[in-house]
Amino acid sequence: MTDEEHPDGSRSLSRRQQRRLDGSRGQQDAFVRYFKERVYATFTGLAIVLVVSAGEHAEPDHAFFALVLGVIGITAAGFVSDVVSHLAVHQEFPSRAEFAVLLRVAGGALSTMVVPGILLLLAWFDLMELATSLRISSIVYIATLGVIGWVAVRRARLSWGQKLLALGILLALGVLVIALQTLAHSI
């Protein structure tokens, strides 16, 4: 199959090239959604852990259910948001393949509570102090946010100075988000 030439001298892509380009864009969109939802779920989990940590009479079962329900809630909201957005833009429900991507994105967001959830279960079964469990969970969430930010900045087409500035801005914004979410959950 030959490429078609336009009057302005440019060439259009062959069907195979266009499918490859569309597939690449689809993968990029899936990665964007995946990272976005992971960031939302991670910030939510961290805020919940910090609020429970600040509570005077925190109980392990309350901490566990607050974390699980909070992360499931933000994940469900993201999933519904993606379906509604798809309907609004494409005027149809997502295809099976698109729906599978949305489920993988949601699964990635839910996975942010695995390690903290296990730690809180250990506290619930008196195998670990609740304060220790919450402290380690906070560290896990902060490290997760740091890794996501580092991956994003590392992949960016910026100079090292610009990457350092971008990482600093991301860290400052992250601290602001944590402060706002902690305040909102503690009121």
Coordinates of C-alpha atoms in Angstrom, one line a residue:
M1 CA 0.0 0.0 0.0
T2 CA 1.5 3.4 -1.0
D3 CA 1.2 6.6 0.9
E4 CA -1.1 9.2 -0.6
E5 CA 0.4 12.5 -1.5
H6 CA -1.5 15.7 -0.8
P7 CA -1.5 18.8 -3.0
D8 CA 0.8 20.6 -0.5
G9 CA 3.4 17.9 -0.9
S10 CA 2.8 16.3 2.5
R11 CA 2.1 12.6 2.7
S12 CA -0.6 10.9 4.6
L13 CA 0.0 7.8 6.7
S14 CA -0.8 4.3 5.5
R15 CA -3.6 2.5 7.3
R16 CA -1.0 0.4 9.1
Q17 CA 1.0 3.5 10.2
Q18 CA -2.2 5.2 11.3
R19 CA -3.2 2.1 13.4
R20 CA 0.2 2.0 15.0
L21 CA 0.0 5.8 15.8
D22 CA -3.5 5.4 17.2
G23 CA -2.4 2.5 19.3
S24 CA 0.5 4.5 20.6
R25 CA -1.8 7.4 21.5
G26 CA -4.2 4.9 23.2
Q27 CA -1.4 3.5 25.3
Q28 CA -0.3 7.1 26.2
D29 CA -3.9 7.9 27.2
A30 CA -4.0 4.8 29.3
F31 CA -0.8 5.7 31.1
V32 CA -2.1 9.2 31.7
R33 CA -5.2 7.8 33.3
Y34 CA -3.3 5.2 35.3
F35 CA -0.9 7.8 36.8
K36 CA -3.7 10.3 37.4
E37 CA -5.8 7.8 39.3
R38 CA -2.8 6.5 41.3
V39 CA -1.9 10.0 42.4
Y40 CA -5.6 10.7 43.5
A41 CA -5.8 7.4 45.4
T42 CA -2.3 7.9 46.9
F43 CA -3.1 11.5 48.1
T44 CA -6.5 10.3 49.5
G45 CA -4.9 7.3 51.3
L46 CA -2.1 9.6 52.7
A47 CA -4.7 12.2 53.9
I48 CA -6.7 9.5 55.7
V49 CA -3.7 8.0 57.3
L50 CA -2.5 11.4 58.5
V51 CA -5.9 12.3 59.9
V52 CA -6.3 9.0 61.7
S53 CA -2.7 9.5 63.1
A54 CA -3.7 12.9 64.4
G55 CA -6.8 11.5 66.1
E56 CA -6.6 11.1 69.9
H57 CA -8.3 7.8 70.2
A58 CA -7.6 6.0 66.9
E59 CA -8.7 2.4 66.6
P60 CA -7.2 0.0 64.1
D61 CA -10.5 -1.2 62.7
H62 CA -11.6 2.4 62.2
A63 CA -8.3 3.2 60.5
F64 CA -8.6 0.2 58.2
F65 CA -12.2 0.9 57.1
A66 CA -11.6 4.6 56.7
L67 CA -8.6 3.8 54.4
V68 CA -10.4 1.1 52.4
L69 CA -13.6 3.0 52.0
G70 CA -11.8 6.3 51.2
V71 CA -9.6 4.8 48.5
I72 CA -12.5 2.7 47.0
G73 CA -14.6 5.9 47.0
I74 CA -12.0 8.0 45.1
T75 CA -11.4 5.1 42.7
A76 CA -15.1 4.7 42.0
A77 CA -15.5 8.4 41.5
G78 CA -12.6 8.3 39.0
F79 CA -14.1 5.3 37.2
V80 CA -17.5 7.0 36.9
S81 CA -15.8 10.2 35.8
D82 CA -14.0 8.4 33.0
V83 CA -17.2 6.7 31.8
V84 CA -19.2 9.9 31.9
S85 CA -16.4 11.8 30.1
H86 CA -16.2 9.1 27.4
L87 CA -20.0 9.3 26.9
A88 CA -19.8 13.1 26.7
V89 CA -17.0 13.1 24.2
H90 CA -17.6 10.0 22.1
Q91 CA -21.4 9.9 22.5
E92 CA -21.3 6.1 23.3
F93 CA -20.2 3.8 26.0
P94 CA -16.6 2.7 26.1
S95 CA -15.8 -0.4 23.9
R96 CA -14.8 -3.6 25.6
A97 CA -11.1 -2.7 25.1
E98 CA -11.6 0.8 26.5
F99 CA -13.6 -0.6 29.4
A100 CA -10.8 -3.0 30.2
V101 CA -8.4 0.0 30.3
L102 CA -10.7 1.8 32.7
L103 CA -10.8 -1.4 34.9
R104 CA -7.0 -1.6 34.9
V105 CA -6.7 2.1 35.8
A106 CA -9.1 1.5 38.7
G107 CA -7.1 -1.6 39.8
G108 CA -4.0 0.5 39.8
A109 CA -5.7 3.1 42.1
L110 CA -7.0 0.4 44.4
S111 CA -3.5 -1.2 44.6
T112 CA -2.3 1.9 46.5
M113 CA -4.0 0.6 49.6
V114 CA -2.5 -2.9 49.7
V115 CA 0.6 -2.3 51.8
P116 CA -1.1 0.3 54.1
G117 CA -4.1 -2.0 54.4
I118 CA -1.9 -4.9 55.4
L119 CA -0.1 -2.8 58.0
L120 CA -3.5 -1.7 59.4
L121 CA -4.7 -5.3 59.5
L122 CA -1.5 -6.2 61.5
A123 CA -2.4 -3.5 64.0
W124 CA -6.0 -4.7 64.1
F125 CA -4.8 -8.2 65.0
D126 CA -2.4 -6.7 67.6
L127 CA 0.7 -7.8 65.6
M128 CA 1.9 -4.2 65.3
E129 CA 1.3 -1.0 67.1
L130 CA -1.3 1.2 65.4
A131 CA 1.1 4.2 65.5
T132 CA 3.8 2.3 63.8
S133 CA 1.4 1.0 61.2
L134 CA 0.2 4.5 60.4
R135 CA 3.8 5.9 60.4
I136 CA 5.0 3.2 57.9
S137 CA 1.8 3.7 55.8
S138 CA 2.5 7.4 55.6
I139 CA 6.1 6.7 54.5
V140 CA 4.8 4.3 51.9
Y141 CA 2.4 6.9 50.5
I142 CA 5.0 9.7 50.5
A143 CA 7.5 7.4 48.8
T144 CA 4.9 6.4 46.2
L145 CA 4.2 10.1 45.4
G146 CA 7.9 10.7 45.2
V147 CA 8.4 7.8 42.7
I148 CA 5.5 9.0 40.6
G149 CA 6.8 12.5 40.5
W150 CA 10.3 11.3 39.8
V151 CA 9.1 9.1 36.9
A152 CA 7.1 12.0 35.5
V153 CA 10.0 14.5 35.7
R154 CA 12.6 12.0 34.5
R155 CA 10.6 11.3 31.3
A156 CA 10.1 15.0 30.6
R157 CA 12.0 16.6 27.8
L158 CA 13.6 19.2 30.0
S159 CA 17.1 20.2 31.0
W160 CA 18.4 19.0 34.3
G161 CA 17.8 22.4 35.9
Q162 CA 14.3 22.5 34.6
K163 CA 13.7 18.9 35.9
L164 CA 15.0 19.9 39.3
L165 CA 12.7 23.0 39.3
A166 CA 9.7 20.9 38.1
L167 CA 10.4 18.3 40.9
G168 CA 10.6 21.1 43.5
I169 CA 7.3 22.6 42.2
L170 CA 5.7 19.1 42.3
L171 CA 6.9 18.6 45.9
A172 CA 5.6 22.0 47.0
L173 CA 2.2 21.3 45.4
G174 CA 2.1 17.9 47.0
V175 CA 2.7 19.4 50.4
L176 CA -0.1 21.9 49.7
V177 CA -2.5 19.1 48.6
I178 CA -1.6 17.0 51.7
A179 CA -2.2 20.0 54.0
L180 CA -5.6 20.8 52.4
Q181 CA -6.8 17.2 52.4
T182 CA -5.7 16.7 56.0
L183 CA -7.5 19.8 57.0
A184 CA -10.6 18.8 55.1
H185 CA -10.6 15.3 56.7
S186 CA -10.0 16.6 60.2
I187 CA -12.8 19.2 60.3

